[in-house]
Structures are given as structure tokens and as C-alpha cells.
Short mmCIF file of C-alpha atoms and ligand atoms in Angstrom, two decimals:
data_model
loop_
_atom_site.label_atom_id
_atom_site.label_comp_id
_atom_site.label_asym_id
_atom_site.label_seq_id
_atom_site.Cartn_x
_atom_site.Cartn_y
_atom_site.Cartn_z
CA MET A 65 -44.09 64.65 -20.07
CA LEU A 66 -43.36 60.95 -20.61
CA GLY A 67 -46.34 59.05 -19.18
CA THR A 68 -49.72 60.55 -18.32
CA GLY A 69 -50.86 58.65 -15.23
CA TYR A 70 -51.60 60.43 -11.94
CA LEU A 71 -48.15 61.98 -11.87
CA GLY A 72 -47.58 62.78 -15.54
CA ALA A 73 -51.06 64.11 -16.32
CA THR A 74 -51.09 66.34 -13.24
CA HIS A 75 -47.58 67.56 -13.90
CA ALA A 76 -48.37 68.25 -17.57
CA VAL A 77 -51.44 70.31 -16.69
CA CYS A 78 -49.67 72.21 -13.90
CA MET A 79 -46.60 73.00 -16.03
CA ALA A 80 -48.91 74.39 -18.73
CA GLU A 81 -50.68 76.39 -16.01
CA LEU A 82 -47.29 77.84 -15.04
CA GLY A 83 -46.94 79.10 -18.63
CA PHE A 84 -44.84 76.41 -20.32
CA ASP A 85 -45.59 74.67 -23.62
CA VAL A 86 -46.26 71.05 -22.69
CA LEU A 87 -46.65 67.88 -24.72
CA GLY A 88 -47.74 64.77 -22.80
CA LEU A 89 -46.91 61.35 -24.19
CA ASP A 90 -48.58 58.05 -23.42
CA VAL A 91 -48.47 54.70 -25.18
CA ASP A 92 -52.17 54.25 -24.29
CA ALA A 93 -54.01 55.87 -27.22
CA GLY A 94 -57.30 55.82 -25.31
CA LYS A 95 -55.81 57.87 -22.49
CA VAL A 96 -54.31 60.36 -24.94
CA ALA A 97 -57.68 60.73 -26.69
CA ARG A 98 -59.52 61.37 -23.41
CA LEU A 99 -56.95 63.89 -22.15
CA SER A 100 -56.99 65.65 -25.55
CA ASP A 101 -60.79 65.89 -25.21
CA GLY A 102 -60.44 67.54 -21.80
CA GLU A 103 -61.33 64.45 -19.79
CA VAL A 104 -59.15 63.30 -16.87
CA PRO A 105 -59.17 59.45 -16.86
CA PHE A 106 -59.11 59.30 -13.03
CA PHE A 107 -60.72 61.14 -10.11
CA GLU A 108 -58.62 64.10 -9.01
CA PRO A 109 -60.36 67.17 -7.57
CA GLY A 110 -59.61 70.38 -9.51
CA LEU A 111 -57.59 68.77 -12.30
CA GLU A 112 -60.19 68.61 -15.08
CA PRO A 113 -61.07 72.35 -15.16
CA LEU A 114 -57.36 73.15 -15.25
CA LEU A 115 -56.82 70.61 -18.07
CA ARG A 116 -59.58 72.20 -20.15
CA LYS A 117 -58.36 75.73 -19.45
CA ASN A 118 -54.85 74.88 -20.58
CA LEU A 119 -55.93 72.85 -23.64
CA ALA A 120 -57.83 75.97 -24.70
CA THR A 121 -54.70 78.15 -24.45
CA GLY A 122 -52.95 75.89 -26.97
CA ARG A 123 -50.03 75.41 -24.55
CA LEU A 124 -50.97 71.82 -23.73
CA ALA A 125 -51.35 68.80 -26.01
CA PHE A 126 -51.05 65.01 -25.84
CA THR A 127 -49.59 62.48 -28.25
CA THR A 128 -48.60 58.83 -28.66
CA SER A 129 -45.58 59.74 -30.83
CA TYR A 130 -42.09 59.48 -29.36
CA ASP A 131 -40.74 61.21 -32.48
CA GLU A 132 -42.93 64.20 -31.75
CA VAL A 133 -41.93 64.52 -28.07
CA ALA A 134 -38.23 63.97 -28.81
CA ASP A 135 -38.34 66.84 -31.25
CA PHE A 136 -40.51 69.01 -28.97
CA GLY A 137 -38.91 68.93 -25.52
CA ASP A 138 -36.18 71.10 -24.03
CA ILE A 139 -36.80 69.13 -20.85
CA HIS A 140 -38.35 65.66 -20.73
CA PHE A 141 -39.92 64.52 -17.45
CA LEU A 142 -40.01 60.75 -16.96
CA CYS A 143 -43.33 60.05 -15.20
CA VAL A 144 -44.11 56.38 -15.89
CA GLY A 145 -45.22 53.96 -13.18
CA THR A 146 -43.04 51.55 -11.18
CA PRO A 147 -45.50 49.03 -9.66
CA GLN A 148 -44.49 46.05 -7.54
CA ARG A 149 -43.28 43.05 -9.54
CA THR A 150 -45.65 40.08 -9.44
CA ASP A 151 -42.84 37.65 -8.57
CA SER A 152 -41.01 39.60 -5.83
CA LEU A 153 -41.04 42.66 -3.56
CA ALA A 154 -38.94 44.63 -6.04
CA ALA A 155 -40.13 47.41 -8.35
CA ASP A 156 -41.12 46.50 -11.89
CA LEU A 157 -38.95 48.75 -14.06
CA SER A 158 -40.30 47.53 -17.39
CA TYR A 159 -42.22 50.79 -18.05
CA VAL A 160 -39.17 52.89 -17.20
CA ASP A 161 -36.93 50.75 -19.39
CA ALA A 162 -39.38 50.74 -22.31
CA CYS A 163 -39.73 54.51 -22.15
CA ILE A 164 -35.96 55.11 -21.93
CA GLU A 165 -35.30 52.70 -24.80
CA ALA A 166 -37.84 54.57 -26.92
CA ILE A 167 -36.86 58.17 -26.15
CA VAL A 168 -33.06 58.11 -25.82
CA PRO A 169 -32.20 57.06 -29.43
CA ARG A 170 -34.44 59.92 -30.61
CA LEU A 171 -32.67 62.66 -28.61
CA THR A 172 -30.87 64.40 -31.45
CA ARG A 173 -30.58 67.84 -29.88
CA SER A 174 -29.53 69.44 -26.62
CA CYS A 175 -32.05 68.71 -23.85
CA VAL A 176 -32.52 67.58 -20.26
CA LEU A 177 -34.00 64.25 -19.20
CA ALA A 178 -35.51 64.59 -15.70
CA GLY A 179 -36.53 61.44 -13.83
CA LYS A 180 -39.62 61.77 -11.63
CA SER A 181 -40.69 58.12 -11.36
CA THR A 182 -40.04 56.42 -8.01
CA VAL A 183 -37.12 54.07 -8.69
CA PRO A 184 -34.65 51.82 -6.88
CA ILE A 185 -31.47 53.75 -6.09
CA GLY A 186 -29.00 53.27 -8.92
CA THR A 187 -31.57 53.52 -11.70
CA ALA A 188 -30.68 57.15 -12.50
CA GLU A 189 -27.01 56.29 -12.82
CA ARG A 190 -27.89 53.38 -15.11
CA ILE A 191 -30.03 55.66 -17.29
CA ALA A 192 -27.25 58.30 -17.40
CA ALA A 193 -24.81 55.66 -18.72
CA HIS A 194 -27.36 54.56 -21.33
CA VAL A 195 -27.91 58.17 -22.43
CA ALA A 196 -24.14 58.74 -22.77
CA GLN A 197 -23.85 55.64 -24.93
CA VAL A 198 -26.97 55.82 -27.06
CA ALA A 199 -28.31 59.39 -27.38
CA PRO A 200 -27.34 60.87 -30.78
CA ALA A 201 -26.86 64.25 -29.08
CA GLY A 202 -24.38 62.60 -26.67
CA ASN A 203 -23.16 64.93 -23.93
CA ASP A 204 -25.75 67.53 -24.90
CA VAL A 205 -28.34 65.38 -23.14
CA GLU A 206 -28.23 65.96 -19.37
CA LEU A 207 -29.76 63.45 -16.92
CA VAL A 208 -31.17 64.86 -13.65
CA TRP A 209 -33.43 63.41 -10.94
CA ASN A 210 -36.40 65.33 -9.60
CA PRO A 211 -38.56 63.18 -7.29
CA GLU A 212 -42.23 63.96 -6.84
CA PHE A 213 -44.10 64.06 -3.54
CA LEU A 214 -47.69 64.76 -4.62
CA ARG A 215 -50.57 63.07 -2.84
CA GLU A 216 -53.58 61.80 -4.74
CA GLY A 217 -56.58 63.93 -3.92
CA TYR A 218 -54.35 67.02 -3.51
CA ALA A 219 -52.27 66.52 -6.63
CA VAL A 220 -52.79 70.00 -8.15
CA GLU A 221 -52.10 71.84 -4.90
CA ASP A 222 -49.05 69.65 -4.16
CA THR A 223 -47.63 70.26 -7.64
CA LEU A 224 -48.15 74.01 -7.76
CA ARG A 225 -47.27 74.57 -4.09
CA PRO A 226 -45.03 71.68 -2.98
CA ASP A 227 -43.34 71.57 0.46
CA ARG A 228 -39.96 71.37 -1.25
CA LEU A 229 -38.27 70.70 -4.56
CA VAL A 230 -35.43 68.20 -4.76
CA PHE A 231 -32.99 68.46 -7.66
CA GLY A 232 -30.52 65.60 -8.08
CA VAL A 233 -27.87 66.88 -10.48
CA THR A 234 -24.33 66.23 -11.66
CA SER A 235 -23.63 69.66 -13.20
CA ASP A 236 -24.55 73.36 -13.03
CA ARG A 237 -26.32 72.95 -16.35
CA GLY A 238 -28.70 70.36 -14.88
CA GLU A 239 -29.43 72.54 -11.86
CA GLU A 240 -30.06 75.61 -14.02
CA ALA A 241 -32.45 73.65 -16.26
CA LEU A 242 -34.53 72.51 -13.28
CA ARG A 243 -34.47 75.98 -11.71
CA ALA A 244 -35.77 77.39 -15.02
CA ALA A 245 -38.51 74.75 -15.21
CA TYR A 246 -39.69 75.53 -11.66
CA ARG A 247 -38.99 79.28 -11.68
CA PRO A 248 -42.55 80.36 -10.77
CA VAL A 249 -42.73 77.77 -7.95
CA ILE A 250 -39.29 78.72 -6.58
CA ASP A 251 -40.18 82.43 -6.76
CA SER A 252 -43.19 81.75 -4.53
CA GLY A 253 -40.78 80.72 -1.75
CA VAL A 254 -40.67 76.92 -2.05
CA PRO A 255 -37.30 75.61 -0.75
CA VAL A 256 -34.98 73.81 -3.16
CA VAL A 257 -32.60 71.06 -2.01
CA ILE A 258 -29.75 70.34 -4.42
CA THR A 259 -28.34 66.81 -4.18
CA ASP A 260 -26.47 64.19 -6.14
CA LEU A 261 -28.42 61.58 -8.13
CA ALA A 262 -28.31 58.88 -5.43
CA THR A 263 -29.63 61.17 -2.68
CA ALA A 264 -32.45 62.47 -4.88
CA GLN A 265 -33.64 58.92 -5.58
CA LEU A 266 -33.29 58.05 -1.88
CA VAL A 267 -35.25 61.10 -0.63
CA LYS A 268 -38.37 59.80 -2.33
CA VAL A 269 -38.37 56.30 -0.88
CA ALA A 270 -37.13 57.53 2.51
CA ALA A 271 -40.07 59.97 2.70
CA ASN A 272 -42.62 57.25 1.91
CA ALA A 273 -40.91 54.82 4.30
CA PHE A 274 -41.12 57.41 7.08
CA LEU A 275 -44.80 58.10 6.42
CA ALA A 276 -45.60 54.37 6.38
CA THR A 277 -43.63 53.91 9.60
CA LYS A 278 -45.54 56.71 11.32
CA ILE A 279 -48.88 55.16 10.37
CA SER A 280 -47.77 51.69 11.46
CA PHE A 281 -46.41 53.08 14.72
CA ILE A 282 -49.82 54.41 15.73
CA ASN A 283 -51.48 51.23 14.49
CA ALA A 284 -49.09 49.20 16.66
CA MET A 285 -50.22 51.40 19.57
CA ALA A 286 -53.79 50.59 18.56
CA GLU A 287 -53.02 46.89 19.06
CA VAL A 288 -51.69 47.68 22.55
CA CYS A 289 -54.78 49.81 23.22
CA GLU A 290 -56.99 46.86 22.27
CA ALA A 291 -55.22 44.71 24.87
CA THR A 292 -55.43 47.36 27.59
CA HIS A 293 -58.78 49.09 26.93
CA ALA A 294 -56.91 52.32 26.18
CA ASP A 295 -58.09 54.69 23.45
CA VAL A 296 -55.74 55.16 20.48
CA LYS A 297 -57.60 58.24 19.26
CA LYS A 298 -56.94 60.05 22.54
CA LEU A 299 -53.40 58.68 22.58
CA SER A 300 -52.76 60.06 19.10
CA GLU A 301 -54.26 63.43 20.06
CA ALA A 302 -52.07 63.65 23.15
CA LEU A 303 -48.93 62.67 21.19
CA SER A 304 -49.69 65.15 18.42
CA HIS A 305 -49.31 68.17 20.71
CA ASP A 306 -45.62 67.37 20.96
CA ALA A 307 -44.33 69.36 17.99
CA ARG A 308 -41.47 66.86 17.61
CA ILE A 309 -44.03 64.12 16.90
CA GLY A 310 -46.82 66.04 15.13
CA GLY A 311 -50.32 64.83 14.38
CA ARG A 312 -50.16 64.29 10.62
CA PHE A 313 -50.08 60.65 9.49
CA LEU A 314 -50.79 59.61 13.06
CA HIS A 315 -54.38 58.48 12.43
CA ALA A 316 -54.91 54.93 13.56
CA GLY A 317 -57.27 52.73 11.59
CA LEU A 318 -57.26 50.23 8.78
CA GLY A 319 -53.80 51.35 7.68
CA PHE A 320 -52.21 52.41 4.45
CA GLY A 321 -52.83 51.21 0.92
CA GLY A 322 -52.62 52.73 -2.54
CA GLY A 323 -50.17 52.57 -5.41
CA CYS A 324 -47.25 54.09 -3.48
CA LEU A 325 -46.61 53.44 0.23
CA PRO A 326 -46.99 49.62 0.22
CA LYS A 327 -44.98 48.96 -2.94
CA ASP A 328 -42.38 51.61 -2.15
CA ILE A 329 -41.43 50.16 1.24
CA ARG A 330 -41.22 46.69 -0.32
CA ALA A 331 -39.09 47.86 -3.26
CA PHE A 332 -36.89 49.77 -0.81
CA MET A 333 -36.30 46.57 1.20
CA ALA A 334 -35.57 44.61 -1.97
CA ARG A 335 -33.02 47.19 -3.10
CA ALA A 336 -31.41 47.35 0.37
CA ASP A 337 -31.01 43.59 0.18
CA GLU A 338 -29.15 43.90 -3.13
CA LEU A 339 -26.97 46.64 -1.65
CA GLY A 340 -26.09 44.53 1.39
CA VAL A 341 -27.81 46.87 3.85
CA ASP A 342 -30.95 44.79 4.42
CA GLN A 343 -30.51 44.99 8.21
CA ALA A 344 -30.85 48.77 8.09
CA LEU A 345 -34.37 48.38 6.72
CA SER A 346 -35.49 45.21 8.49
CA PHE A 347 -37.89 47.36 10.56
CA LEU A 348 -39.89 47.94 7.36
CA THR A 349 -40.87 44.25 7.41
CA GLU A 350 -42.62 45.02 10.71
CA VAL A 351 -44.14 48.22 9.31
CA ASP A 352 -45.67 46.16 6.51
CA ALA A 353 -46.77 43.38 8.88
CA ILE A 354 -48.45 45.77 11.35
CA ASN A 355 -50.26 47.36 8.44
CA LEU A 356 -51.58 44.05 7.10
CA ARG A 357 -52.59 42.88 10.60
CA ARG A 358 -55.10 45.76 10.80
CA ARG A 359 -57.00 44.25 7.89
CA ALA A 360 -57.04 40.83 9.56
CA ARG A 361 -58.22 42.47 12.81
CA MET A 362 -61.12 44.11 10.95
CA VAL A 363 -62.20 40.74 9.56
CA ASP A 364 -61.99 39.24 13.09
CA LEU A 365 -64.10 42.07 14.49
CA ALA A 366 -66.75 41.42 11.85
CA HIS A 367 -66.86 37.77 12.91
CA GLU A 368 -67.03 38.78 16.58
CA LEU A 369 -69.93 41.16 16.04
CA LEU A 370 -71.85 38.62 13.98
CA GLY A 371 -71.49 35.84 16.56
CA ASP A 372 -68.58 34.07 14.87
CA SER A 373 -70.14 33.22 11.53
CA VAL A 374 -70.46 35.65 8.66
CA VAL A 375 -71.95 33.09 6.28
CA GLY A 376 -75.01 34.52 4.55
CA ARG A 377 -74.96 37.67 6.68
CA ARG A 378 -75.26 40.95 4.85
CA ILE A 379 -72.32 43.31 5.44
CA ALA A 380 -72.38 46.89 4.11
CA ILE A 381 -68.92 48.16 3.20
CA LEU A 382 -68.65 51.96 3.14
CA GLY A 383 -65.65 52.82 0.97
CA ALA A 384 -63.67 51.14 -1.79
CA ALA A 385 -60.97 53.68 -2.65
CA PHE A 386 -57.66 53.38 -0.75
CA LYS A 387 -58.37 56.82 0.71
CA PRO A 388 -61.03 59.52 0.35
CA ASN A 389 -61.06 61.99 -2.59
CA SER A 390 -59.68 59.32 -4.90
CA ASP A 391 -61.04 56.58 -7.15
CA ASP A 392 -57.78 54.65 -6.85
CA ILE A 393 -58.31 51.12 -5.57
CA ARG A 394 -54.72 49.87 -5.86
CA ASP A 395 -53.97 47.84 -2.70
CA SER A 396 -57.13 49.25 -1.13
CA PRO A 397 -57.51 48.13 2.51
CA ALA A 398 -61.30 48.49 2.18
CA LEU A 399 -61.57 46.14 -0.80
CA ASP A 400 -59.13 43.70 0.76
CA VAL A 401 -61.40 43.41 3.80
CA ALA A 402 -64.53 43.25 1.60
CA SER A 403 -63.06 40.48 -0.47
CA ARG A 404 -61.90 38.43 2.56
CA LEU A 405 -65.39 38.63 4.08
CA ASN A 406 -66.93 37.74 0.74
CA ASN A 407 -64.64 34.71 0.49
CA ALA A 408 -65.70 33.74 4.02
CA GLY A 409 -69.31 33.52 2.80
CA ALA A 410 -70.73 36.93 3.77
CA ASP A 411 -73.16 38.78 1.53
CA VAL A 412 -70.97 41.85 0.99
CA VAL A 413 -72.37 45.08 -0.49
CA VAL A 414 -69.92 47.89 -1.30
CA TYR A 415 -70.59 51.57 -1.85
CA ASP A 416 -68.04 54.30 -2.64
CA PRO A 417 -68.69 57.85 -3.88
CA ALA A 418 -66.04 57.66 -6.65
CA ALA A 419 -64.41 54.24 -7.00
CA MET A 420 -67.39 52.05 -8.00
CA ASP A 421 -66.34 51.45 -11.61
CA ASN A 422 -62.76 50.56 -10.69
CA ALA A 423 -63.95 48.32 -7.83
CA ARG A 424 -66.49 46.49 -10.01
CA GLN A 425 -63.88 45.85 -12.66
CA ARG A 426 -61.30 44.48 -10.22
CA TYR A 427 -63.72 42.64 -7.88
CA PRO A 428 -66.69 41.63 -10.06
CA ASN A 429 -67.81 39.02 -7.52
CA LEU A 430 -68.64 41.55 -4.76
CA GLY A 431 -72.08 43.07 -4.34
CA TYR A 432 -72.48 46.80 -5.05
CA ALA A 433 -75.01 49.48 -4.11
CA GLY A 434 -75.67 52.98 -5.43
CA SER A 435 -75.72 54.80 -2.08
CA THR A 436 -74.92 54.46 1.61
CA THR A 437 -78.57 53.80 2.41
CA GLU A 438 -78.92 51.17 -0.30
CA ALA A 439 -75.77 49.39 0.93
CA ALA A 440 -76.99 49.50 4.54
CA THR A 441 -80.49 48.24 3.77
CA GLY A 442 -80.95 44.85 5.43
CA ALA A 443 -77.31 44.79 6.66
CA HIS A 444 -76.42 42.97 9.87
CA LEU A 445 -73.18 44.91 10.06
CA VAL A 446 -71.83 48.16 8.57
CA LEU A 447 -68.06 48.60 8.11
CA HIS A 448 -66.76 52.14 7.59
CA LEU A 449 -63.49 51.57 5.72
CA THR A 450 -62.67 54.75 3.74
CA GLU A 451 -63.28 58.08 5.46
CA TRP A 452 -65.23 60.02 2.81
CA ALA A 453 -66.96 63.15 4.20
CA GLU A 454 -70.25 61.68 2.92
CA PHE A 455 -69.95 58.81 5.44
CA ARG A 456 -69.06 61.12 8.32
CA GLU A 457 -72.19 63.12 7.56
CA ALA A 458 -74.51 60.08 7.30
CA ASP A 459 -77.37 60.15 9.81
CA PRO A 460 -77.21 57.12 12.14
CA ALA A 461 -80.90 57.50 12.97
CA VAL A 462 -81.89 57.25 9.30
CA LEU A 463 -79.58 54.29 8.66
CA GLY A 464 -80.87 52.66 11.84
CA GLU A 465 -84.30 52.44 10.16
CA VAL A 466 -83.04 50.40 7.20
CA VAL A 467 -80.45 48.00 8.65
CA ALA A 468 -81.28 44.54 10.00
CA ALA A 469 -79.08 45.17 13.06
CA CYS A 470 -77.42 48.35 14.34
CA ASN A 471 -73.77 47.25 14.30
CA ILE A 472 -71.00 49.45 12.96
CA VAL A 473 -67.21 49.20 12.98
CA ASP A 474 -65.42 52.46 12.28
CA GLY A 475 -62.26 51.33 10.52
CA ARG A 476 -60.97 54.88 10.19
CA ASN A 477 -61.77 56.33 13.62
CA ALA A 478 -63.54 59.14 11.83
CA LEU A 479 -67.19 58.86 12.91
CA ASP A 480 -68.72 60.55 15.96
CA ALA A 481 -68.95 57.53 18.30
CA GLU A 482 -71.33 59.25 20.75
CA ARG A 483 -73.74 60.21 17.98
CA TRP A 484 -73.91 56.61 16.69
CA ARG A 485 -74.30 55.15 20.18
CA ALA A 486 -76.99 57.71 21.05
CA ALA A 487 -78.91 56.55 17.95
CA GLY A 488 -78.90 52.98 19.31
CA TRP A 489 -75.93 51.53 17.44
CA THR A 490 -73.28 49.16 18.76
CA TYR A 491 -70.24 51.20 17.72
CA ARG A 492 -66.80 49.56 17.60
CA ALA A 493 -63.53 50.96 16.31
CA LEU A 494 -59.96 49.77 15.89
CA GLY A 495 -57.85 50.55 18.95
CA ARG A 496 -60.67 52.01 21.04
CA PRO A 497 -62.68 50.60 23.92
C1 LIG B 926 -48.17 59.05 -0.81
C2 LIG B 926 -47.34 60.16 -0.14
O1 LIG B 926 -48.10 60.77 0.91
C3 LIG B 926 -46.96 61.22 -1.17
O2 LIG B 926 -46.12 62.21 -0.57
C4 LIG B 926 -46.20 60.53 -2.32
O3 LIG B 926 -45.84 61.47 -3.33
C5 LIG B 926 -47.09 59.46 -2.92
O4 LIG B 926 -47.44 58.49 -1.91
C6 LIG B 926 -46.32 58.80 -4.04
O5 LIG B 926 -45.30 58.16 -3.74
O6 LIG B 926 -46.64 59.01 -5.21
P1 LIG B 926 -50.73 58.81 -1.55
O7 LIG B 926 -50.42 57.38 -1.89
O8 LIG B 926 -51.50 59.63 -2.51
O9 LIG B 926 -49.38 59.63 -1.26
O10 LIG B 926 -51.58 58.72 -0.21
P2 LIG B 926 -51.40 59.21 1.31
O11 LIG B 926 -52.17 60.43 1.53
O12 LIG B 926 -49.96 59.19 1.69
O13 LIG B 926 -52.14 58.00 2.06
C7 LIG B 926 -51.62 56.68 1.98
C8 LIG B 926 -52.44 55.73 2.79
O14 LIG B 926 -52.19 55.95 4.18
C9 LIG B 926 -53.94 55.82 2.63
O15 LIG B 926 -54.46 54.50 2.51
C10 LIG B 926 -54.42 56.50 3.90
O16 LIG B 926 -55.72 56.12 4.24
C11 LIG B 926 -53.41 55.97 4.90
N1 LIG B 926 -53.22 56.84 6.10
C12 LIG B 926 -52.73 58.10 5.96
C13 LIG B 926 -53.50 56.33 7.35
O17 LIG B 926 -53.93 55.18 7.50
N2 LIG B 926 -53.29 57.12 8.46
C14 LIG B 926 -52.81 58.38 8.36
O18 LIG B 926 -52.63 59.04 9.40
C15 LIG B 926 -52.53 58.90 7.07
#
């Protein structure tokens, strides 16, 4: 497994769980040391016990040595990150390129190189050409593409029991190698779609673009609801009963963030531009814009509830992670809103059940509290921005005792509005009267 971030570490552990011998490589020695000690360097429910179990079997190990992995692997999974470039919308392929440049010259025996990283279409073909030119084993190295669809927070479940497997191949040998690697998963009934390399790369970004579009669609409806006093939560519920539409990813609120959806739609647009099909994806500009407008709307609502000035007012922010059951704060809508309000002069206090360390590191200038109650104490306004179960279960009567004013905005449409209102709170939500 080349790269041991969310994708690589989870995949390494799950492949060992399926009975394979797995060696995970990372250039970050600290990460390798922690994983080797049975410690997952990020929050992912269920992963750590499985890591420890499989380390104990001797089937799973981690290393920083490319020589070791090149010698070890019958199949190498490329799992390194492809973040957004700092100077454009495009994907930063420097980790992919560095990894390929390190591994390919060391491939001296027959093996398969399977790309899992999310890449601009055309990257697989470029890597295949590089392999053909540079790998000492030449044609005995087969390049395949095997995109990954796991969600953070459900990574183990999604890896062991995915909705589908996609194998982008150019030969029977490549297909057979992937079928062998996923035999136990395929035997449990998971469908396999065999494609060419281009389609396999496209499936991944198309899936994330669709999910982002679905979320922005309902958030666009939320804007219309705000102008018409309609209720987006009821609207979404009514739409979801149409099986053609479906209710998943139709939750209106503060919108999407994280290390995948935002950067993937942007990289997809950048690649479409290069391919001369930018018009086909111009709607994604709107998807992105709708998403970012939700954050601005939340900041406006905070101003509205505090009588136009937030300066010196204490605002409790419930949530820092980009979604619940994660400590990932990459492009977190919650922290974006927190930081904008902080910049506007508010006294912002953030609490999150898992993402405090990451948030503190990235936003050292924000205030932090150790619990929901501590964050709410003395607050003139409470913003619910990441829908952790802990926040849904909070008692509005108890919090009502500690705040300076009973104002809450539910940025995720996840709290029981009646319960909060009954406890004396002014309850507002995005897209609801
Ligand atoms: C996403 C995809 O769901 C995975 O299939 C994909 O493998 C992954 O990206 C990736 O490319 O690696 P993830 O980023 O873990 O997974 O998070 P999601 O569960 O998709 O949530 C993304 C964001 O959308 C979150 O901020 C969430 O709060 C928001 N969201 C989700 C909504 O605002 N409304 C919804 O109805 C659903």
C-alpha cells in the first residue's frame, strides 16, 4: 500500500483482515511508527482495533523503504493524496509523481500497479507509459485503475462491503489480478464493473460531482425556501419518497466540505477545461458557488440575530470537523464560519468531540472549550455547525441556564426545533421559517 493516509491505512488494514500479507509504505516516518505501534493517526471508528488485531497476526506491517515494498508486493496500490493546488483549481499531483518516480525504477519483477488515488483523467495513461519506459521488469508490470469510494467515518465498512468495485484494465491479466485481490469481497456479492482506464478514473470524479450537485441542489432550494417562508426540511422529505430522487445526500444545511468533494469538483472543472469540454461542467461552478453561499448566509444570520454587530459578542460554535464521526477539518464549513465571525470581531469559542487538536493547530487564533456547556457558557449565540450525535442529544433547558441569550442557529437542520423553542430558545435554521 503506497501511502498510509485515510485511504491507504484503511485499505492496508482491511486487506490484511481479508487474509492478505500487507506492507504499508509512507514517507512520513512518524506516521509509520504510530501505525506500527497500533495507533491510527486520525479518527476513524473501528479502524484501530482492526489495525491491532492484524498487526498481531503478523500479516500487516509498515515501512518507509521503497526497496522493501518493491521487493514485497505482487500488487501495489497507489493511495497517496491529490489535494487542490495552491495556485489553481487543479489537482496537485506532486505526491503521485514522487511516489511513481520512486517505485517504478525498483519494480524488477512481475507485479501489478493499481491506482486508487483520485486523479485527473489521463494520469493513469501517463503512468502506464512511464512504467513501460522505466520499470526494469518492463511488460511484466501491469498498470490498472481501481478507484475508491469510501467515506470517512464509515471507512472500514465501505472498504470491506463497498457498493461496487470498479476495475479499469487494459488486459485479462490486470482484471484477474484485481479479481484475486478482492476475491472475498466479490464472493460476498459486491458487483464488479470492468472498464477501460479512462472510464475508471472518470467514475470517481463523476460520483463525487454527482453527490456535490445533489447537496447543492437542495441547498439552492433552501435559498428559495428562505425567500418564500417554505421549509426545506419538509421539501427534502417529500422529494425523498420519490425513489428516482432518493433521500440520501439531500440534507440541506451548511453544505459540503472535507478533503474530497470540494477539491474534486474543482479539479474536474480544471481538467475539463484542458480537454476542451469546460462547457459540459460549467454547472459545477454553480454547485461550488451555492455551497459557499451557505457559509456566507450563516455569517449573515449570526449578524441578524445579534442585532447587526458581532463585535465582542460571544458565539459558541458546536462542531469543527467537516462532518460528524471524523476529526478531519480540511475545508471544514464549521471552521470557515467560525473564522469569518472571529475576523469580524466576535468572541468565538469552538467545541468538537474529536477535531479539537486539528482545529487548534490550523486556527490557533480561535477560542476553544472542552465541552458543549463550556462553549455555551456566557454565549449570546450558539451555532450548530457539525451534526455530532452529542449535539443532538444536548439538553436545551440545561444550556439555557448557562448562555447569556437563548439564540441558536441549526446549520445542519438536525436539532429538534420544537424542543429548543419549548425550552425558550429563538431557534433559526437554514432554509426553514
Ligand atoms: C466523499 C464521498 O461520499 C465518498 O464516496 C468518496 O470516496 C470520498 O468523498 C472521497 O473522494 O474520498 P467524504 O468526503 O468522506 O466522502 O464525506 P461525505 O460523507 O461525502 O460528506 C461530504 C460533505 O457533504 C460533508 O461536509 C457533509 O456534511 C456534507 N453533506 C453530506 C451535506 O451537506 N448534506 C448531505 O446530505 C450529505
